[in-house]
PDB file of C-alpha atoms in Angstrom:
ATOM      1  CA  UNK A   1     113.052 115.034 129.898  1.00 50.00           C
ATOM      2  CA  UNK A   2     112.871 115.719 133.612  1.00 48.00           C
ATOM      3  CA  UNK A   3     115.561 118.008 134.840  1.00 54.00           C
ATOM      4  CA  UNK A   4     116.579 119.107 131.215  1.00 65.00           C
ATOM      5  CA  UNK A   5     117.879 122.620 130.775  1.00 77.00           C
ATOM      6  CA  UNK A   6     116.188 125.179 128.656  1.00 81.00           C
ATOM      7  CA  UNK A   7     118.964 124.827 126.067  1.00 84.00           C
ATOM      8  CA  UNK A   8     118.408 121.059 125.808  1.00 87.00           C
ATOM      9  CA  UNK A   9     114.627 121.466 125.368  1.00 87.00           C
ATOM     10  CA  UNK A  10     115.022 124.210 122.736  1.00 88.00           C
ATOM     11  CA  UNK A  11     117.434 121.954 120.759  1.00 90.00           C
ATOM     12  CA  UNK A  12     114.886 119.119 121.042  1.00 90.00           C
ATOM     13  CA  UNK A  13     112.175 121.446 119.677  1.00 90.00           C
ATOM     14  CA  UNK A  14     114.381 122.459 116.792  1.00 92.00           C
ATOM     15  CA  UNK A  15     115.022 118.882 116.013  1.00 92.00           C
ATOM     16  CA  UNK A  16     111.372 117.966 116.033  1.00 91.00           C
ATOM     17  CA  UNK A  17     110.513 120.843 113.752  1.00 92.00           C
ATOM     18  CA  UNK A  18     113.020 119.486 111.311  1.00 93.00           C
ATOM     19  CA  UNK A  19     111.512 116.068 111.446  1.00 91.00           C
ATOM     20  CA  UNK A  20     108.047 117.414 110.993  1.00 92.00           C
ATOM     21  CA  UNK A  21     109.098 119.253 107.896  1.00 93.00           C
ATOM     22  CA  UNK A  22     110.334 115.975 106.397  1.00 93.00           C
ATOM     23  CA  UNK A  23     107.255 113.985 107.270  1.00 92.00           C
ATOM     24  CA  UNK A  24     104.946 116.737 106.009  1.00 92.00           C
ATOM     25  CA  UNK A  25     106.932 116.857 102.645  1.00 93.00           C
ATOM     26  CA  UNK A  26     106.776 113.017 102.264  1.00 92.00           C
ATOM     27  CA  UNK A  27     103.019 113.194 102.915  1.00 91.00           C
ATOM     28  CA  UNK A  28     102.551 115.711 100.167  1.00 93.00           C
ATOM     29  CA  UNK A  29     104.744 113.659  97.702  1.00 92.00           C
ATOM     30  CA  UNK A  30     102.848 110.467  98.596  1.00 91.00           C
ATOM     31  CA  UNK A  31      99.506 112.297  97.922  1.00 90.00           C
ATOM     32  CA  UNK A  32     100.773 113.438  94.595  1.00 90.00           C
ATOM     33  CA  UNK A  33     101.913 109.963  93.520  1.00 89.00           C
ATOM     34  CA  UNK A  34      98.687 108.485  94.771  1.00 90.00           C
ATOM     35  CA  UNK A  35      96.652 110.577  92.391  1.00 90.00           C
ATOM     36  CA  UNK A  36      98.771 109.459  89.489  1.00 89.00           C
ATOM     37  CA  UNK A  37      98.587 105.843  90.569  1.00 88.00           C
ATOM     38  CA  UNK A  38      94.799 105.959  90.861  1.00 88.00           C
ATOM     39  CA  UNK A  39      94.533 107.317  87.278  1.00 89.00           C
ATOM     40  CA  UNK A  40      96.926 104.596  85.994  1.00 85.00           C
ATOM     41  CA  UNK A  41      94.927 101.910  87.957  1.00 84.00           C
ATOM     42  CA  UNK A  42      91.569 103.051  86.599  1.00 84.00           C
ATOM     43  CA  UNK A  43      92.911 103.199  83.031  1.00 84.00           C
ATOM     44  CA  UNK A  44      94.112  99.599  83.128  1.00 79.00           C
ATOM     45  CA  UNK A  45      90.888  97.988  84.218  1.00 75.00           C
ATOM     46  CA  UNK A  46      89.020  98.068  80.815  1.00 80.00           C
ATOM     47  CA  UNK A  47      91.647  96.110  79.096  1.00 76.00           C
ATOM     48  CA  UNK A  48      91.691  93.458  81.800  1.00 72.00           C
ATOM     49  CA  UNK A  49      87.890  93.149  81.971  1.00 74.00           C
ATOM     50  CA  UNK A  50      87.633  92.755  78.194  1.00 78.00           C
ATOM     51  CA  UNK A  51      90.209  90.021  78.197  1.00 73.00           C
ATOM     52  CA  UNK A  52      88.445  88.327  81.228  1.00 72.00           C
ATOM     53  CA  UNK A  53      84.982  88.440  79.427  1.00 76.00           C
ATOM     54  CA  UNK A  54      86.419  86.967  76.245  1.00 73.00           C
ATOM     55  CA  UNK A  55      88.088  84.085  78.086  1.00 72.00           C
ATOM     56  CA  UNK A  56      84.879  83.435  80.125  1.00 71.00           C
ATOM     57  CA  UNK A  57      82.774  83.502  76.885  1.00 72.00           C
ATOM     58  CA  UNK A  58      84.930  80.879  75.308  1.00 70.00           C
ATOM     59  CA  UNK A  59      84.898  78.694  78.444  1.00 69.00           C
ATOM     60  CA  UNK A  60      81.125  78.988  78.942  1.00 66.00           C
ATOM     61  CA  UNK A  61      80.391  77.888  75.353  1.00 65.00           C
ATOM     62  CA  UNK A  62      82.969  75.127  74.970  1.00 64.00           C
ATOM     63  CA  UNK A  63      82.278  72.591  77.719  1.00 61.00           C
ATOM     64  CA  UNK A  64      84.333  70.026  75.940  1.00 61.00           C
ATOM     65  CA  UNK A  65      87.322  72.360  75.294  1.00 65.00           C
ATOM     66  CA  UNK A  66      90.606  71.143  76.839  1.00 74.00           C
ATOM     67  CA  UNK A  67      93.454  73.566  77.348  1.00 77.00           C
ATOM     68  CA  UNK A  68      96.623  73.129  79.323  1.00 80.00           C
ATOM     69  CA  UNK A  69      95.809  76.360  81.060  1.00 80.00           C
ATOM     70  CA  UNK A  70      92.638  74.856  82.534  1.00 78.00           C
ATOM     71  CA  UNK A  71      94.394  71.794  84.001  1.00 76.00           C
ATOM     72  CA  UNK A  72      96.530  71.634  87.132  1.00 71.00           C
ATOM     73  CA  UNK A  73     100.021  70.398  86.247  1.00 68.00           C
ATOM     74  CA  UNK A  74     101.068  67.216  87.888  1.00 72.00           C
ATOM     75  CA  UNK A  75     104.324  67.676  89.948  1.00 75.00           C
ATOM     76  CA  UNK A  76     106.264  70.945  89.499  1.00 79.00           C
ATOM     77  CA  UNK A  77     106.520  73.816  92.071  1.00 89.00           C
ATOM     78  CA  UNK A  78     104.192  76.563  93.007  1.00 92.00           C
ATOM     79  CA  UNK A  79     105.336  80.016  91.821  1.00 93.00           C
ATOM     80  CA  UNK A  80     104.458  83.128  93.833  1.00 95.00           C
ATOM     81  CA  UNK A  81     104.699  86.494  92.291  1.00 94.00           C
ATOM     82  CA  UNK A  82     104.980  88.863  95.332  1.00 94.00           C
ATOM     83  CA  UNK A  83     104.606  92.571  94.860  1.00 93.00           C
ATOM     84  CA  UNK A  84     105.930  94.767  97.586  1.00 93.00           C
ATOM     85  CA  UNK A  85     107.556  98.159  97.792  1.00 91.00           C
ATOM     86  CA  UNK A  86     111.062  99.511  97.055  1.00 89.00           C
ATOM     87  CA  UNK A  87     111.241 101.488 100.328  1.00 87.00           C
ATOM     88  CA  UNK A  88     109.737 101.652 103.837  1.00 84.00           C
ATOM     89  CA  UNK A  89     108.023 104.244 105.754  1.00 85.00           C
ATOM     90  CA  UNK A  90     104.705 103.036 104.672  1.00 87.00           C
ATOM     91  CA  UNK A  91     103.147 101.603 107.847  1.00 85.00           C
ATOM     92  CA  UNK A  92     102.479  97.902 107.543  1.00 89.00           C
ATOM     93  CA  UNK A  93     102.177  97.813 103.866  1.00 92.00           C
ATOM     94  CA  UNK A  94     105.216  95.703 103.215  1.00 93.00           C
ATOM     95  CA  UNK A  95     105.121  93.450 106.186  1.00 93.00           C
ATOM     96  CA  UNK A  96     101.426  92.563 105.713  1.00 94.00           C
ATOM     97  CA  UNK A  97     101.769  91.180 102.235  1.00 95.00           C
ATOM     98  CA  UNK A  98     105.135  89.460 102.847  1.00 94.00           C
ATOM     99  CA  UNK A  99     103.756  87.678 105.943  1.00 94.00           C
ATOM    100  CA  UNK A 100     100.627  86.574 104.162  1.00 94.00           C
ATOM    101  CA  UNK A 101     102.624  85.087 101.214  1.00 94.00           C
ATOM    102  CA  UNK A 102     105.070  83.388 103.564  1.00 93.00           C
ATOM    103  CA  UNK A 103     102.169  81.846 105.505  1.00 93.00           C
ATOM    104  CA  UNK A 104     100.426  80.740 102.279  1.00 93.00           C
ATOM    105  CA  UNK A 105     103.633  79.007 100.981  1.00 91.00           C
ATOM    106  CA  UNK A 106     104.335  77.114 104.239  1.00 89.00           C
ATOM    107  CA  UNK A 107     104.777  73.437 103.535  1.00 86.00           C
ATOM    108  CA  UNK A 108     104.891  74.060  99.773  1.00 87.00           C
ATOM    109  CA  UNK A 109     107.696  73.543  97.285  1.00 90.00           C
ATOM    110  CA  UNK A 110     107.648  77.174  96.264  1.00 92.00           C
ATOM    111  CA  UNK A 111     109.585  79.550  94.090  1.00 93.00           C
ATOM    112  CA  UNK A 112     109.143  83.423  94.499  1.00 94.00           C
ATOM    113  CA  UNK A 113     109.277  85.967  91.828  1.00 93.00           C
ATOM    114  CA  UNK A 114     109.624  89.220  93.917  1.00 93.00           C
ATOM    115  CA  UNK A 115     108.822  92.517  92.560  1.00 92.00           C
ATOM    116  CA  UNK A 116     110.179  95.362  94.799  1.00 91.00           C
ATOM    117  CA  UNK A 117     113.381  95.532  96.869  1.00 91.00           C
ATOM    118  CA  UNK A 118     111.579  94.706 100.153  1.00 93.00           C
ATOM    119  CA  UNK A 119     110.250  91.527  98.648  1.00 92.00           C
ATOM    120  CA  UNK A 120     113.575  90.496  97.210  1.00 91.00           C
ATOM    121  CA  UNK A 121     115.453  91.197 100.568  1.00 92.00           C
ATOM    122  CA  UNK A 122     112.790  89.466 102.566  1.00 93.00           C
ATOM    123  CA  UNK A 123     112.847  86.062 100.687  1.00 93.00           C
ATOM    124  CA  UNK A 124     116.568  86.057 100.025  1.00 91.00           C
ATOM    125  CA  UNK A 125     117.231  86.534 103.737  1.00 93.00           C
ATOM    126  CA  UNK A 126     114.951  83.416 104.356  1.00 91.00           C
ATOM    127  CA  UNK A 127     116.762  81.403 101.628  1.00 90.00           C
ATOM    128  CA  UNK A 128     113.580  80.963  99.592  1.00 91.00           C
ATOM    129  CA  UNK A 129     114.405  80.064  95.906  1.00 91.00           C
ATOM    130  CA  UNK A 130     113.928  83.020  93.604  1.00 91.00           C
ATOM    131  CA  UNK A 131     112.774  83.129  89.975  1.00 88.00           C
ATOM    132  CA  UNK A 132     115.764  83.374  87.572  1.00 81.00           C
ATOM    133  CA  UNK A 133     116.657  87.061  86.854  1.00 71.00           C
ATOM    134  CA  UNK A 134     114.151  88.456  89.354  1.00 65.00           C
ATOM    135  CA  UNK A 135     115.727  91.765  90.229  1.00 71.00           C
ATOM    136  CA  UNK A 136     113.002  94.242  89.591  1.00 80.00           C
ATOM    137  CA  UNK A 137     112.017  97.513  91.269  1.00 83.00           C
ATOM    138  CA  UNK A 138     108.375  98.339  91.472  1.00 84.00           C
ATOM    139  CA  UNK A 139     108.857 101.881  90.199  1.00 80.00           C
ATOM    140  CA  UNK A 140     110.768 100.692  87.154  1.00 80.00           C
ATOM    141  CA  UNK A 141     108.331  97.953  86.018  1.00 84.00           C
ATOM    142  CA  UNK A 142     106.167  99.001  83.037  1.00 85.00           C
ATOM    143  CA  UNK A 143     103.220  97.402  81.325  1.00 85.00           C
ATOM    144  CA  UNK A 144     105.374  95.979  78.515  1.00 88.00           C
ATOM    145  CA  UNK A 145     107.669  94.395  81.228  1.00 88.00           C
ATOM    146  CA  UNK A 146     104.554  92.736  82.860  1.00 89.00           C
ATOM    147  CA  UNK A 147     103.569  91.144  79.518  1.00 89.00           C
ATOM    148  CA  UNK A 148     107.023  89.992  78.836  1.00 90.00           C
ATOM    149  CA  UNK A 149     107.170  88.473  82.258  1.00 91.00           C
ATOM    150  CA  UNK A 150     103.779  86.867  81.819  1.00 91.00           C
ATOM    151  CA  UNK A 151     104.997  85.062  78.646  1.00 91.00           C
ATOM    152  CA  UNK A 152     107.981  83.669  80.580  1.00 91.00           C
ATOM    153  CA  UNK A 153     105.608  82.446  83.313  1.00 91.00           C
ATOM    154  CA  UNK A 154     103.163  80.897  80.918  1.00 91.00           C
ATOM    155  CA  UNK A 155     105.991  79.191  79.043  1.00 91.00           C
ATOM    156  CA  UNK A 156     107.350  77.675  82.382  1.00 90.00           C
ATOM    157  CA  UNK A 157     103.804  76.583  83.318  1.00 90.00           C
ATOM    158  CA  UNK A 158     103.207  74.813  80.039  1.00 88.00           C
ATOM    159  CA  UNK A 159     106.616  73.022  80.368  1.00 88.00           C
ATOM    160  CA  UNK A 160     105.466  71.598  83.689  1.00 86.00           C
ATOM    161  CA  UNK A 161     108.118  73.479  85.736  1.00 89.00           C
ATOM    162  CA  UNK A 162     105.347  75.155  87.854  1.00 91.00           C
ATOM    163  CA  UNK A 163     102.108  73.505  88.664  1.00 89.00           C
ATOM    164  CA  UNK A 164     100.469  76.641  89.963  1.00 91.00           C
ATOM    165  CA  UNK A 165     101.067  80.440  89.648  1.00 91.00           C
ATOM    166  CA  UNK A 166      99.805  82.754  92.446  1.00 93.00           C
ATOM    167  CA  UNK A 167     100.071  86.543  92.697  1.00 92.00           C
ATOM    168  CA  UNK A 168     100.410  88.223  96.125  1.00 94.00           C
ATOM    169  CA  UNK A 169      99.503  91.972  96.093  1.00 93.00           C
ATOM    170  CA  UNK A 170      97.815  94.666  98.117  1.00 93.00           C
ATOM    171  CA  UNK A 171      94.300  95.456  97.167  1.00 89.00           C
ATOM    172  CA  UNK A 172      93.512  99.260  97.115  1.00 89.00           C
ATOM    173  CA  UNK A 173      90.138  99.606  98.910  1.00 87.00           C
ATOM    174  CA  UNK A 174      90.385 103.238  99.945  1.00 86.00           C
ATOM    175  CA  UNK A 175      92.881 105.894 100.945  1.00 85.00           C
ATOM    176  CA  UNK A 176      92.536 104.567 104.588  1.00 85.00           C
ATOM    177  CA  UNK A 177      92.156 100.868 103.835  1.00 88.00           C
ATOM    178  CA  UNK A 178      94.461  98.492 101.927  1.00 91.00           C
ATOM    179  CA  UNK A 179      94.190  94.692 102.242  1.00 92.00           C
ATOM    180  CA  UNK A 180      96.788  92.085 101.177  1.00 94.00           C
ATOM    181  CA  UNK A 181      95.499  89.381  98.923  1.00 92.00           C
ATOM    182  CA  UNK A 182      96.626  86.332  96.943  1.00 92.00           C
ATOM    183  CA  UNK A 183      95.194  85.639  93.535  1.00 87.00           C
ATOM    184  CA  UNK A 184      95.477  82.428  91.559  1.00 85.00           C
ATOM    185  CA  UNK A 185      96.548  83.198  87.964  1.00 85.00           C
ATOM    186  CA  UNK A 186      97.199  79.685  86.564  1.00 86.00           C
ATOM    187  CA  UNK A 187      95.587  77.256  86.108  1.00 84.00           C
ATOM    188  CA  UNK A 188      92.457  79.162  85.321  1.00 78.00           C
ATOM    189  CA  UNK A 189      89.354  78.104  87.142  1.00 71.00           C
ATOM    190  CA  UNK A 190      86.084  77.376  85.504  1.00 64.00           C
ATOM    191  CA  UNK A 191      83.074  79.292  86.959  1.00 59.00           C
ATOM    192  CA  UNK A 192      80.354  76.611  87.045  1.00 55.00           C
ATOM    193  CA  UNK A 193      76.850  77.579  88.221  1.00 50.00           C
ATOM    194  CA  UNK A 194      74.469  74.630  88.799  1.00 49.00           C
ATOM    195  CA  UNK A 195      71.293  74.980  86.652  1.00 49.00           C
ATOM    196  CA  UNK A 196      72.706  77.857  84.555  1.00 48.00           C
ATOM    197  CA  UNK A 197      71.659  77.971  80.964  1.00 48.00           C
ATOM    198  CA  UNK A 198      74.215  79.692  78.672  1.00 45.00           C
ATOM    199  CA  UNK A 199      72.778  81.177  75.559  1.00 50.00           C
ATOM    200  CA  UNK A 200      74.295  80.452  72.191  1.00 47.00           C
ATOM    201  CA  UNK A 201      77.293  82.619  71.424  1.00 50.00           C
ATOM    202  CA  UNK A 202      77.185  84.973  68.402  1.00 50.00           C
ATOM    203  CA  UNK A 203      80.922  85.222  68.231  1.00 58.00           C
ATOM    204  CA  UNK A 204      82.923  83.179  65.760  1.00 56.00           C
ATOM    205  CA  UNK A 205      86.559  82.654  66.555  1.00 56.00           C
ATOM    206  CA  UNK A 206      89.160  81.941  63.841  1.00 63.00           C
ATOM    207  CA  UNK A 207      90.774  79.579  63.413  1.00 66.00           C
ATOM    208  CA  UNK A 208      89.046  78.025  66.389  1.00 66.00           C
ATOM    209  CA  UNK A 209      88.089  78.948  70.047  1.00 67.00           C
ATOM    210  CA  UNK A 210      90.809  76.799  71.635  1.00 71.00           C
ATOM    211  CA  UNK A 211      93.571  78.429  69.603  1.00 76.00           C
ATOM    212  CA  UNK A 212      92.202  81.898  70.487  1.00 73.00           C
ATOM    213  CA  UNK A 213      92.033  80.913  74.074  1.00 74.00           C
ATOM    214  CA  UNK A 214      95.545  79.673  74.365  1.00 79.00           C
ATOM    215  CA  UNK A 215      96.719  82.866  72.642  1.00 82.00           C
ATOM    216  CA  UNK A 216      94.929  85.230  74.890  1.00 80.00           C
ATOM    217  CA  UNK A 217      95.914  83.624  78.216  1.00 84.00           C
ATOM    218  CA  UNK A 218      99.410  84.930  78.385  1.00 87.00           C
ATOM    219  CA  UNK A 219      97.914  88.446  77.610  1.00 86.00           C
ATOM    220  CA  UNK A 220      95.374  87.877  80.252  1.00 85.00           C
ATOM    221  CA  UNK A 221      98.089  86.905  82.915  1.00 88.00           C
ATOM    222  CA  UNK A 222     100.054  90.003  81.926  1.00 89.00           C
ATOM    223  CA  UNK A 223      96.939  92.068  82.381  1.00 87.00           C
ATOM    224  CA  UNK A 224      96.448  90.460  85.877  1.00 86.00           C
ATOM    225  CA  UNK A 225     100.001  91.197  86.679  1.00 89.00           C
ATOM    226  CA  UNK A 226      99.893  94.815  85.653  1.00 89.00           C
ATOM    227  CA  UNK A 227      96.553  95.347  87.342  1.00 87.00           C
ATOM    228  CA  UNK A 228      97.958  93.902  90.548  1.00 88.00           C
ATOM    229  CA  UNK A 229     100.985  96.216  90.194  1.00 91.00           C
ATOM    230  CA  UNK A 230      98.782  99.250  89.819  1.00 90.00           C
ATOM    231  CA  UNK A 231      96.656  98.263  92.767  1.00 89.00           C
ATOM    232  CA  UNK A 232      99.859  97.744  94.915  1.00 91.00           C
ATOM    233  CA  UNK A 233     101.300 101.107  93.910  1.00 91.00           C
ATOM    234  CA  UNK A 234      98.089 102.861  94.928  1.00 92.00           C
ATOM    235  CA  UNK A 235      98.020 101.024  98.263  1.00 92.00           C
ATOM    236  CA  UNK A 236     101.671 101.726  99.041  1.00 92.00           C
ATOM    237  CA  UNK A 237     101.210 105.503  98.383  1.00 92.00           C
ATOM    238  CA  UNK A 238      98.022 105.581 100.385  1.00 92.00           C
ATOM    239  CA  UNK A 239      99.683 103.734 103.297  1.00 92.00           C
ATOM    240  CA  UNK A 240     102.706 106.033 103.120  1.00 92.00           C
ATOM    241  CA  UNK A 241     100.510 109.012 103.157  1.00 92.00           C
ATOM    242  CA  UNK A 242      98.546 107.780 106.188  1.00 91.00           C
ATOM    243  CA  UNK A 243     101.778 106.921 108.029  1.00 91.00           C
ATOM    244  CA  UNK A 244     103.437 110.284 107.364  1.00 93.00           C
ATOM    245  CA  UNK A 245     100.187 112.143 108.408  1.00 92.00           C
ATOM    246  CA  UNK A 246     100.263 110.228 111.704  1.00 92.00           C
ATOM    247  CA  UNK A 247     103.956 111.008 112.056  1.00 92.00           C
ATOM    248  CA  UNK A 248     103.365 114.711 111.428  1.00 93.00           C
ATOM    249  CA  UNK A 249     100.508 114.821 114.061  1.00 93.00           C
ATOM    250  CA  UNK A 250     102.846 113.056 116.607  1.00 93.00           C
ATOM    251  CA  UNK A 251     105.511 115.634 115.863  1.00 92.00           C
ATOM    252  CA  UNK A 252     102.931 118.475 116.418  1.00 93.00           C
ATOM    253  CA  UNK A 253     101.981 116.945 119.838  1.00 93.00           C
ATOM    254  CA  UNK A 254     105.582 116.470 120.857  1.00 92.00           C
ATOM    255  CA  UNK A 255     106.476 120.086 119.833  1.00 92.00           C
ATOM    256  CA  UNK A 256     103.499 121.462 121.925  1.00 92.00           C
ATOM    257  CA  UNK A 257     104.670 119.411 124.974  1.00 92.00           C
ATOM    258  CA  UNK A 258     108.230 120.474 124.651  1.00 90.00           C
ATOM    259  CA  UNK A 259     107.139 124.113 124.336  1.00 90.00           C
ATOM    260  CA  UNK A 260     105.183 123.747 127.605  1.00 90.00           C
ATOM    261  CA  UNK A 261     108.230 122.327 129.281  1.00 88.00           C
ATOM    262  CA  UNK A 262     110.484 124.929 127.887  1.00 87.00           C
ATOM    263  CA  UNK A 263     108.151 127.722 129.289  1.00 87.00           C
ATOM    264  CA  UNK A 264     108.107 125.990 132.636  1.00 85.00           C
ATOM    265  CA  UNK A 265     111.873 125.621 132.813  1.00 83.00           C
ATOM    266  CA  UNK A 266     112.329 129.391 131.741  1.00 84.00           C
ATOM    267  CA  UNK A 267     109.729 130.465 134.294  1.00 85.00           C
ATOM    268  CA  UNK A 268     111.559 128.378 136.941  1.00 82.00           C
ATOM    269  CA  UNK A 269     114.848 130.016 135.986  1.00 80.00           C
ATOM    270  CA  UNK A 270     113.465 133.553 136.172  1.00 84.00           C
ATOM    271  CA  UNK A 271     111.910 132.786 139.552  1.00 85.00           C
ATOM    272  CA  UNK A 272     115.134 131.575 140.813  1.00 83.00           C
ATOM    273  CA  UNK A 273     117.010 134.640 139.690  1.00 83.00           C
ATOM    274  CA  UNK A 274     114.416 136.897 141.343  1.00 85.00           C
ATOM    275  CA  UNK A 275     114.680 134.857 144.605  1.00 85.00           C
ATOM    276  CA  UNK A 276     118.504 135.266 144.528  1.00 82.00           C
ATOM    277  CA  UNK A 277     118.282 139.053 143.951  1.00 84.00           C
ATOM    278  CA  UNK A 278     115.791 139.564 146.789  1.00 83.00           C
ATOM    279  CA  UNK A 279     117.832 137.387 149.122  1.00 83.00           C
ATOM    280  CA  UNK A 280     121.014 139.262 148.312  1.00 79.00           C
ATOM    281  CA  UNK A 281     119.305 142.689 148.826  1.00 68.00           C
TER     282      UNK A 281
END
C-alpha cells in the first residue's frame, strides 16, 4: 500500500478487524462442533468393533463357509462411497479426499455415491455416474440413514450390479492431522495368517453360522459407513478450526503491519504541516 493515505489505511484496518472477528467466531464454532463430533465418534466404535469380531469369529471357524459377501463379483461396476463436506473454508480437507478417490477410480468403470455437497458438485462436474438418489448432506445424515443406505448397497452387490464397494473418507488422527483413506467394504477379505491355530469356538449360531453371517454383513457395512462418517466429521471440524486459526493469526499480522504504516503516514503528515508552518513564518 505504498503511497496510500491515512484514511485508506484506516479503512483497511477496519476491514481486517471485521474479517478477524469472522474467522475467530468460525474457529470457536468449529472447536465446539469438534468436541461433539469426537464424542459421537467414540460412542460409535464399540458397536462396530463387536460386529467385526463376530464376523471374524465366524470366518475363522468356518473355513468351508461360502458367502456371496466373501466372493468378488464377476463383471459389474466399482461403487465408491465418497464422504466430503457441505461447505469450504476447511483447508485441504475436501480437495485431498476428492483427489484421492478420483485417482483411485482412474481406468475403472466406477459409480460414485457422494455424501456432502462438495463431493456431489465435484463428481457431477466431471460427469462421473452417480448412485441413484444420492443427494445427501453430511450434516443431515443420521445413523439410521447409514444403515438404510448399507442395505441398498448390499442388495445391489448381491445382484451383481457392483463387483466392489469402497468407502473414501478422512481419518481423524489428531486435531492437527487428518489423512484421507479408502476402505474396501465389500467383498469382505479373509484374514489368513500362515501357521495360525484357531481354537474351537464356544459360540453356537442359530439357525447356522452362514445365515447369521449374511444377516450381519449389511449391519456391518452400515457400521463402517457410520464410523467413516463420524471420522470425516471430526476431521472436517479439526481442519476448519486449524484453517480459521491460521487466518486469524494472518489477520493479526496484517493489522499490526497496517497500524505501523498508518502511524508512519500520520507522522509524515504532521512533519509536513510543521515544515509548512515554519516555512511560512
